[in-house]
Amino acid sequence: MKRTFTSILLYFFLIFTSNAFSQNKTINTFTNRIFDGKGYRPLGDLKWKFKTEGKIFSSPIVKNGAVYIGSEDGFLYCINEKSGNIKWKFKTNGAVHSSASIDNDTVYFGSFDGYYYAVNATTGKEIWKFKTKGEHWYQEIGMWGMKPSDMLMNDLWDFYLSSPVIYNDKNTALVIFGSSDGNMYAVDSKNGTLKWNFKTNEPIHSTPIIAKDKLYFGGWDGIFYALDCKTGKEKWHFSTEVKTGFKGIQAAAVISDGLVYFGARDPFLFALDAETGKLVWKYNAENSWILSSAVAQDNTLYIGTSDTYALLALDSKTGQEKYRFKGNGYIYSSPAISGNTIYFGDFSGNFFALNLLSNGKESAFISTENRKKYAVEILNNNHLDFTYASKQADLSIYAENQKVMDEFYKLGPIVSSPFISNNTIYFGSADGYLYAYNLKRQ
């Protein structure tokens, strides 16, 4: 399919992953999202839902009976895992699009107010904050030739800030995160003092991952980097293609069996040798951005796409496609696996539970309340269609694209990635709710 200017405007974002779900004291939302469980476990009834006053783009994390999640309303929330009642909330002066990481009893996260925070996980009291040179959506003047040509425009699909990861060894405890100012920062986890920074040429909104004392991440400059965790010195870098509408790396990578996998806008999924950065294979995503992060299990890589609305199952050694499952909209929610079930949301407001043993043929889903309410009005044959939703507006004008996005947001899109704990799955939605669904036992 040949890409037109209009079809370029169909894309969006998401984040996360590493090597195996961490069972130690450090919990990141970005580990290879594999959770305990057996068999096929479709979604059960709604356990509870918690309303914030803004869209939720970040992803939940659960520890010690509490769920932590940020909202566009500027708060990080701590919610009782069983009841859905609030335990505390921490106010920032900007939208919280960064997801949280937890080390011991400290929660780390970032905000559009330009600070990254360390907060006591039990009390919600601030421990320290680190000031970057400013956080913002990715911006260009006259982006993609849209009008007015002299206007500084936010990339409407750049939903997230980089989320912190924690590096611990015998002598070092660092919190590491990217920034819109183009730096990757490493700060002391106890007091927030700067230990090192690594400068790139564009904002870094992807979340880094750590493996074998190396830090891996990509940025809006379209380059994927490997750094030494302790020093911030570059080990190697790999360049993706940079062209209009296809620029940048937004999602976190995942590492499995010596390979590091990441998607880009260019639009390919890459597998590199984690030690050398040499290309092993790349998968052509059919002009779809790959903004979701992958999950790897049993020599299979699962990852979502934008325009093709697909959850792909690829051979992790060769990149050959095994099968695909088509959703109803862009899949930016990074999947999670429990037993034989993979869970993910789409931009139309559906959340899926897919049986991995069925090659994509057995699935179940739930919809947000807003999707049920607005689907007939907004969707085209139950699917997202940017041109259809624009009602023949001139999509060369930036403001018209904003209007379509506002329509889509009515559906309660799910770009938050799920977290599973105690037979319950948690995810956020742009409708402002954090959802908790029971999982059925087979």
Coordinates of C-alpha atoms in Angstrom, one line a residue:
M1 CA 0.0 0.0 0.0
K2 CA 1.4 3.4 -1.0
R3 CA 1.5 5.9 1.8
T4 CA -0.5 9.1 1.2
F5 CA -0.2 12.3 3.2
T6 CA -3.5 11.6 4.8
S7 CA -2.5 8.1 5.9
I8 CA 0.6 9.5 7.5
L9 CA -1.7 11.1 10.0
L10 CA -3.0 7.8 11.4
Y11 CA -0.3 7.1 13.9
F12 CA 0.4 7.1 17.6
F13 CA 2.4 5.7 20.5
L14 CA 3.3 3.5 23.5
I15 CA 6.1 1.8 25.7
F16 CA 7.9 -0.8 27.7
T17 CA 9.9 -4.0 28.3
S18 CA 13.3 -5.9 29.2
N19 CA 14.2 -9.6 29.8
A20 CA 11.9 -11.3 32.4
F21 CA 9.4 -10.0 34.8
S22 CA 11.4 -8.9 37.8
Q23 CA 10.7 -10.7 41.1
N24 CA 13.3 -8.8 43.1
K25 CA 12.9 -5.7 45.1
T26 CA 13.1 -3.4 42.1
I27 CA 9.9 -3.4 40.0
N28 CA 9.7 -1.6 36.6
T29 CA 6.7 -1.4 34.4
F30 CA 9.0 -2.1 31.5
T31 CA 10.3 -5.6 32.1
N32 CA 9.4 -8.3 29.6
R33 CA 5.7 -8.4 30.6
I34 CA 5.3 -12.1 31.6
F35 CA 3.3 -12.8 34.7
D36 CA 2.4 -16.0 36.6
G37 CA -0.6 -18.0 35.4
K38 CA -1.7 -21.1 33.6
G39 CA -3.9 -21.9 30.7
Y40 CA -6.2 -19.5 28.8
R41 CA -7.7 -16.9 31.2
P42 CA -10.2 -14.6 29.5
L43 CA -11.5 -11.5 31.2
G44 CA -14.0 -11.9 34.0
D45 CA -16.2 -9.3 35.7
L46 CA -15.2 -5.7 36.5
K47 CA -13.6 -5.7 40.0
W48 CA -13.5 -1.9 40.3
K49 CA -12.6 1.2 38.4
F50 CA -11.0 4.4 39.7
K51 CA -11.7 7.8 38.0
T52 CA -9.0 10.5 37.6
E53 CA -9.6 13.9 36.2
G54 CA -7.5 13.5 33.1
K55 CA -6.6 11.0 30.4
I56 CA -4.4 8.1 31.4
F57 CA -1.6 7.3 29.0
S58 CA 0.8 5.8 31.6
S59 CA 0.8 2.2 32.8
P60 CA -0.1 0.8 36.2
I61 CA 2.3 -1.0 38.5
V62 CA 1.4 -3.0 41.6
K63 CA 3.3 -3.6 44.8
N64 CA 2.5 -4.4 48.4
G65 CA -1.3 -4.2 47.9
A66 CA -1.2 -0.9 46.0
V67 CA -1.6 0.2 42.4
Y68 CA 0.4 3.2 41.2
I69 CA -0.5 5.2 38.1
G70 CA -0.2 8.7 36.7
S71 CA -2.8 10.9 35.0
E72 CA -2.9 13.9 32.8
D73 CA -4.6 15.7 35.7
G74 CA -1.1 16.1 37.2
F75 CA -1.3 13.5 40.0
L76 CA 0.4 10.2 40.7
Y77 CA -2.2 8.0 42.4
C78 CA -1.8 5.2 44.9
I79 CA -4.9 3.0 44.9
N80 CA -5.8 0.1 47.2
E81 CA -5.4 -3.1 45.1
K82 CA -8.4 -4.8 46.6
S83 CA -11.0 -2.1 47.0
G84 CA -10.0 0.5 44.4
N85 CA -10.1 3.2 47.1
I86 CA -7.5 6.0 47.0
K87 CA -4.6 5.7 49.6
W88 CA -2.9 8.9 48.6
K89 CA -2.2 11.1 45.6
F90 CA 0.9 13.2 44.8
K91 CA 0.4 16.5 43.0
T92 CA 2.8 17.8 40.3
N93 CA 2.4 20.9 38.1
G94 CA 2.1 19.0 34.8
A95 CA 0.6 15.9 33.2
V96 CA 2.0 12.6 34.4
H97 CA 2.6 10.6 31.2
S98 CA 5.6 8.8 32.7
S99 CA 4.9 5.4 34.3
A100 CA 6.4 4.6 37.7
S101 CA 9.1 2.3 38.9
I102 CA 9.5 1.1 42.5
D103 CA 12.7 0.3 44.4
N104 CA 12.3 -0.8 48.0
D105 CA 9.7 1.8 49.3
T106 CA 10.3 4.5 46.8
V107 CA 8.4 5.4 43.7
Y108 CA 10.1 7.1 40.8
F109 CA 8.3 8.9 37.9
G110 CA 8.4 12.1 35.7
S111 CA 6.0 14.9 34.9
F112 CA 5.5 17.5 32.2
D113 CA 6.3 20.1 34.8
G114 CA 10.0 19.3 34.0
Y115 CA 10.8 17.3 37.2
Y116 CA 11.4 13.7 37.9
Y117 CA 10.3 12.7 41.4
A118 CA 11.1 10.2 44.1
V119 CA 8.2 9.7 46.5
N120 CA 7.7 7.5 49.5
A121 CA 5.5 4.6 48.3
T122 CA 3.7 4.2 51.6
T123 CA 3.0 7.9 52.5
G124 CA 3.2 9.7 49.2
K125 CA 5.7 12.2 50.6
E126 CA 8.3 13.7 48.3
I127 CA 11.9 12.5 48.9
W128 CA 13.6 14.5 46.1
K129 CA 13.0 15.9 42.7
F130 CA 15.4 16.4 39.8
K131 CA 14.9 19.3 37.3
T132 CA 15.4 18.7 33.6
K133 CA 15.7 21.4 31.1
G134 CA 12.0 21.1 30.3
E135 CA 9.6 18.4 29.2
H136 CA 7.2 18.7 26.3
W137 CA 5.6 16.8 23.5
Y138 CA 7.8 16.3 20.4
Q139 CA 7.5 19.4 18.3
E140 CA 8.2 20.6 14.7
I141 CA 7.4 23.8 12.8
G142 CA 4.9 23.0 10.1
M143 CA 5.1 19.3 10.9
W144 CA 4.7 17.1 7.8
G145 CA 3.9 20.2 5.7
M146 CA 0.7 20.9 7.7
K147 CA -0.7 24.4 7.9
P148 CA 0.0 27.0 9.1
S149 CA 3.6 26.4 7.9
D150 CA 5.1 28.7 10.6
M151 CA 3.4 27.1 13.5
L152 CA 5.2 25.1 16.2
M153 CA 3.1 21.9 16.4
N154 CA 3.0 19.1 18.9
D155 CA 3.2 15.6 17.5
L156 CA -0.3 14.4 18.3
W157 CA 0.9 10.8 18.7
D158 CA 3.7 11.4 21.2
F159 CA 1.8 10.5 24.3
Y160 CA 4.5 9.6 26.8
L161 CA 7.5 10.8 28.7
S162 CA 10.4 8.5 29.5
S163 CA 9.8 6.3 32.5
P164 CA 12.6 5.8 35.0
V165 CA 14.5 2.5 35.4
I166 CA 16.7 1.6 38.4
Y167 CA 20.3 0.3 38.2
N168 CA 21.7 -1.4 41.3
D169 CA 25.0 -3.0 41.9
K170 CA 27.3 -3.3 45.0
N171 CA 28.4 0.3 44.8
T172 CA 25.9 2.1 42.7
A173 CA 22.1 2.9 42.9
L174 CA 21.0 5.0 40.0
V175 CA 17.6 6.1 38.6
I176 CA 17.9 6.5 34.8
F177 CA 15.5 8.3 32.5
G178 CA 15.3 10.2 29.2
S179 CA 14.2 13.8 28.8
S180 CA 12.7 16.1 26.2
D181 CA 15.9 18.1 26.4
G182 CA 17.7 15.3 24.6
N183 CA 19.6 14.0 27.6
M184 CA 19.6 10.5 29.2
Y185 CA 20.1 11.2 32.9
A186 CA 21.4 9.0 35.7
V187 CA 20.9 10.3 39.2
D188 CA 21.6 9.0 42.7
S189 CA 18.5 7.0 43.8
K190 CA 18.8 8.3 47.3
N191 CA 19.1 12.0 46.8
G192 CA 18.6 12.8 43.1
T193 CA 22.1 14.2 42.5
L194 CA 23.3 13.9 38.9
K195 CA 25.8 11.2 38.3
W196 CA 26.1 11.4 34.5
N197 CA 24.2 12.5 31.4
F198 CA 24.4 11.5 27.7
K199 CA 23.3 14.0 25.1
T200 CA 21.5 13.1 21.9
N201 CA 20.2 15.5 19.2
E202 CA 16.4 15.1 19.9
P203 CA 14.0 14.4 22.7
I204 CA 14.1 11.0 24.4
H205 CA 10.6 9.9 25.3
S206 CA 11.2 6.1 25.2
T207 CA 11.9 4.2 28.4
P208 CA 15.4 2.7 28.7
I209 CA 16.0 -0.9 29.6
I210 CA 18.9 -2.5 31.4
A211 CA 20.7 -5.8 30.7
K212 CA 24.2 -6.9 31.8
D213 CA 25.2 -3.4 32.9
K214 CA 24.2 -1.9 29.6
L215 CA 21.4 0.7 29.0
Y216 CA 19.4 0.5 25.8
F217 CA 17.1 3.1 24.4
G218 CA 16.0 5.0 21.2
G219 CA 15.1 8.6 20.7
W220 CA 13.4 11.0 18.4
D221 CA 16.6 11.3 16.4
G222 CA 15.9 7.8 15.1
I223 CA 19.0 6.4 16.7
F224 CA 19.1 3.4 19.1
Y225 CA 21.9 3.5 21.7
A226 CA 23.7 1.2 24.1
L227 CA 25.5 2.8 27.0
D228 CA 27.5 1.7 30.0
C229 CA 25.1 2.0 33.0
K230 CA 27.8 3.1 35.4
T231 CA 29.4 5.8 33.3
G232 CA 27.0 6.7 30.5
K233 CA 29.6 6.1 27.9
E234 CA 28.4 4.9 24.5
K235 CA 29.0 1.3 23.6
W236 CA 27.4 1.4 20.2
H237 CA 24.6 3.0 18.2
F238 CA 22.3 1.9 15.4
S239 CA 20.6 4.3 13.0
T240 CA 17.1 3.8 11.7
E241 CA 15.9 5.7 8.6
V242 CA 14.7 9.3 9.2
K243 CA 12.2 10.7 6.8
T244 CA 9.0 12.8 6.9
G245 CA 6.3 11.1 8.9
F246 CA 8.6 8.1 9.7
K247 CA 11.0 9.6 12.2
G248 CA 11.8 8.4 15.7
I249 CA 11.9 5.6 18.2
Q250 CA 9.2 5.9 20.9
A251 CA 8.8 2.5 22.5
A252 CA 11.1 0.7 24.9
A253 CA 13.1 -2.3 23.7
V254 CA 13.0 -5.9 24.9
I255 CA 16.0 -8.2 25.3
S256 CA 15.8 -12.0 24.9
D257 CA 18.4 -14.6 24.1
G258 CA 21.1 -12.1 23.3
L259 CA 19.0 -10.0 20.9
V260 CA 17.5 -6.6 21.5
Y261 CA 14.2 -5.9 19.8
F262 CA 12.6 -2.5 19.2
G263 CA 10.1 -0.9 16.8
A264 CA 10.5 2.4 15.0
R265 CA 8.4 4.8 12.9
D266 CA 10.6 4.1 9.8
P267 CA 8.5 1.6 9.8
F268 CA 10.4 -1.6 10.9
L269 CA 10.9 -3.9 13.9
F270 CA 14.6 -4.5 14.4
A271 CA 16.5 -7.3 16.0
L272 CA 20.1 -6.4 16.9
D273 CA 22.9 -8.3 18.6
A274 CA 22.8 -6.9 22.1
E275 CA 26.6 -6.9 22.4
T276 CA 27.6 -5.4 19.1
G277 CA 24.6 -3.6 17.8
K278 CA 24.8 -5.5 14.5
L279 CA 21.5 -6.0 12.6
V280 CA 20.3 -9.6 12.8
W281 CA 16.9 -9.1 11.0
K282 CA 14.2 -6.5 10.5
Y283 CA 10.5 -6.9 9.9
N284 CA 8.7 -4.6 7.4
A285 CA 5.5 -3.4 9.2
E286 CA 3.7 -2.5 6.0
N287 CA 3.8 1.3 6.5
S288 CA 2.6 0.9 10.1
W289 CA 4.5 2.6 12.9
I290 CA 5.6 0.2 15.6
L291 CA 5.2 2.1 18.8
S292 CA 4.2 -0.7 21.1
S293 CA 6.9 -2.7 22.9
A294 CA 7.3 -6.4 22.4
V295 CA 7.0 -9.3 24.7
A296 CA 9.1 -12.4 24.1
Q297 CA 8.2 -16.0 25.0
D298 CA 9.0 -19.5 23.6
N299 CA 10.9 -18.2 20.6
T300 CA 8.0 -15.9 19.6
L301 CA 7.9 -12.1 19.7
Y302 CA 4.5 -10.4 20.1
I303 CA 4.1 -6.8 19.2
G304 CA 1.4 -4.3 18.1
T305 CA 1.2 -2.1 15.0
S306 CA -0.6 1.1 14.0
D307 CA -2.3 1.2 10.6
T308 CA -2.7 -2.6 10.2
Y309 CA -4.3 -2.8 13.7
A310 CA -2.4 -6.0 14.3
L311 CA -0.9 -7.9 17.1
L312 CA 1.9 -9.8 15.4
A313 CA 3.4 -13.1 16.4
L314 CA 6.9 -13.3 14.9
D315 CA 9.7 -15.9 15.0
S316 CA 12.1 -14.2 17.4
K317 CA 15.2 -15.8 15.6
T318 CA 14.2 -14.9 12.0
G319 CA 11.5 -12.2 12.1
Q320 CA 9.2 -14.4 10.0
E321 CA 5.5 -13.8 10.7
K322 CA 3.7 -16.7 12.3
Y323 CA 0.3 -15.2 12.5
R324 CA -1.5 -11.9 13.3
F325 CA -4.6 -10.9 15.2
K326 CA -6.5 -7.8 14.0
G327 CA -8.0 -5.4 16.5
N328 CA -10.4 -2.5 15.8
G329 CA -7.8 0.3 15.9
Y330 CA -4.2 1.1 16.5
I331 CA -2.4 -1.2 19.0
Y332 CA -0.1 0.9 21.1
S333 CA -0.8 -0.9 24.4
S334 CA 2.3 -3.1 25.0
P335 CA 1.0 -6.7 25.6
A336 CA 1.3 -8.8 28.8
I337 CA 1.3 -12.6 29.0
S338 CA -0.1 -14.8 31.7
G339 CA -0.2 -18.6 31.1
N340 CA -1.5 -19.1 27.5
T341 CA -3.1 -15.6 27.3
I342 CA -1.9 -12.4 25.9
Y343 CA -3.6 -9.1 26.9
F344 CA -3.6 -5.7 25.2
G345 CA -5.8 -2.8 24.4
D346 CA -6.4 -0.8 21.2
F347 CA -7.2 2.8 20.3
S348 CA -10.8 2.2 19.7
G349 CA -11.4 1.4 23.4
N350 CA -11.3 -2.5 23.3
F351 CA -9.2 -4.6 25.6
F352 CA -8.4 -8.1 24.4
A353 CA -7.5 -11.5 25.9
L354 CA -6.1 -13.8 23.1
N355 CA -5.4 -17.5 23.5
L356 CA -1.8 -18.0 22.4
L357 CA -2.5 -21.6 21.6
S358 CA -5.1 -20.7 19.0
N359 CA -2.9 -18.9 16.6
G360 CA -5.0 -15.8 17.0
K361 CA -8.3 -17.5 16.5
E362 CA -9.7 -17.6 20.0
S363 CA -10.2 -14.3 21.8
A364 CA -12.5 -12.3 24.1
F365 CA -12.7 -8.6 24.8
I366 CA -14.3 -5.9 26.9
S367 CA -15.0 -2.3 25.8
T368 CA -14.8 0.9 27.7
E369 CA -18.2 2.5 28.6
N370 CA -17.4 5.4 26.3
R371 CA -16.7 3.1 23.4
K372 CA -20.1 1.5 23.8
K373 CA -21.6 5.0 23.9
Y374 CA -19.8 6.6 21.0
A375 CA -18.8 3.7 18.7
V376 CA -21.7 4.2 16.2
E377 CA -21.1 7.9 16.0
I378 CA -17.3 7.8 15.5
L379 CA -16.3 4.4 14.1
N380 CA -16.5 3.1 10.5
N381 CA -17.9 -0.4 10.5
N382 CA -16.7 -0.7 14.1
H383 CA -13.1 0.3 13.2
L384 CA -11.1 3.4 13.5
D385 CA -10.9 5.4 10.3
F386 CA -9.1 8.7 10.5
T387 CA -10.4 10.0 7.2
Y388 CA -14.0 8.9 8.0
A389 CA -13.9 10.6 11.4
S390 CA -12.6 13.8 9.9
K391 CA -15.9 14.2 8.0
Q392 CA -14.1 15.3 4.8
A393 CA -12.2 18.1 6.6
D394 CA -8.9 19.4 5.2
L395 CA -6.3 17.2 7.0
S396 CA -3.5 19.4 5.7
I397 CA -4.6 21.8 8.5
Y398 CA -3.2 20.9 11.9
A399 CA -6.3 22.0 13.8
E400 CA -8.4 19.5 11.9
N401 CA -6.2 16.7 13.0
Q402 CA -6.6 17.8 16.6
K403 CA -10.4 17.7 16.2
V404 CA -10.2 14.1 14.9
M405 CA -8.0 13.1 17.9
D406 CA -10.6 14.7 20.2
E407 CA -13.2 12.5 18.6
F408 CA -11.2 9.4 19.1
Y409 CA -10.5 10.3 22.7
K410 CA -14.3 10.1 23.4
L411 CA -14.0 6.3 22.8
G412 CA -11.6 5.8 25.8
P413 CA -8.6 4.6 23.8
I414 CA -6.3 2.2 25.6
V415 CA -2.6 3.0 25.2
S416 CA -1.8 2.0 28.8
S417 CA -0.1 -1.4 29.1
P418 CA -1.6 -4.0 31.5
F419 CA -0.2 -5.2 34.8
I420 CA -1.3 -8.5 36.4
S421 CA -1.4 -9.2 40.1
N422 CA -3.5 -11.6 42.3
N423 CA -5.7 -12.8 39.4
T424 CA -6.6 -9.2 38.5
I425 CA -5.5 -7.3 35.4
Y426 CA -5.1 -3.5 35.6
F427 CA -4.9 -0.9 32.8
G428 CA -5.7 2.7 32.2
S429 CA -7.7 4.5 29.5
A430 CA -7.9 7.9 28.0
D431 CA -11.4 8.1 29.5
G432 CA -9.6 8.8 32.8
Y433 CA -10.3 5.5 34.4
L434 CA -8.0 2.9 35.9
Y435 CA -9.7 -0.4 35.4
A436 CA -9.3 -3.6 37.4
Y437 CA -10.8 -6.8 35.9
N438 CA -10.9 -10.3 37.4
L439 CA -9.4 -13.0 35.3
K440 CA -11.4 -16.2 34.9
R441 CA -9.9 -19.5 36.1
Q442 CA -9.9 -22.4 33.6

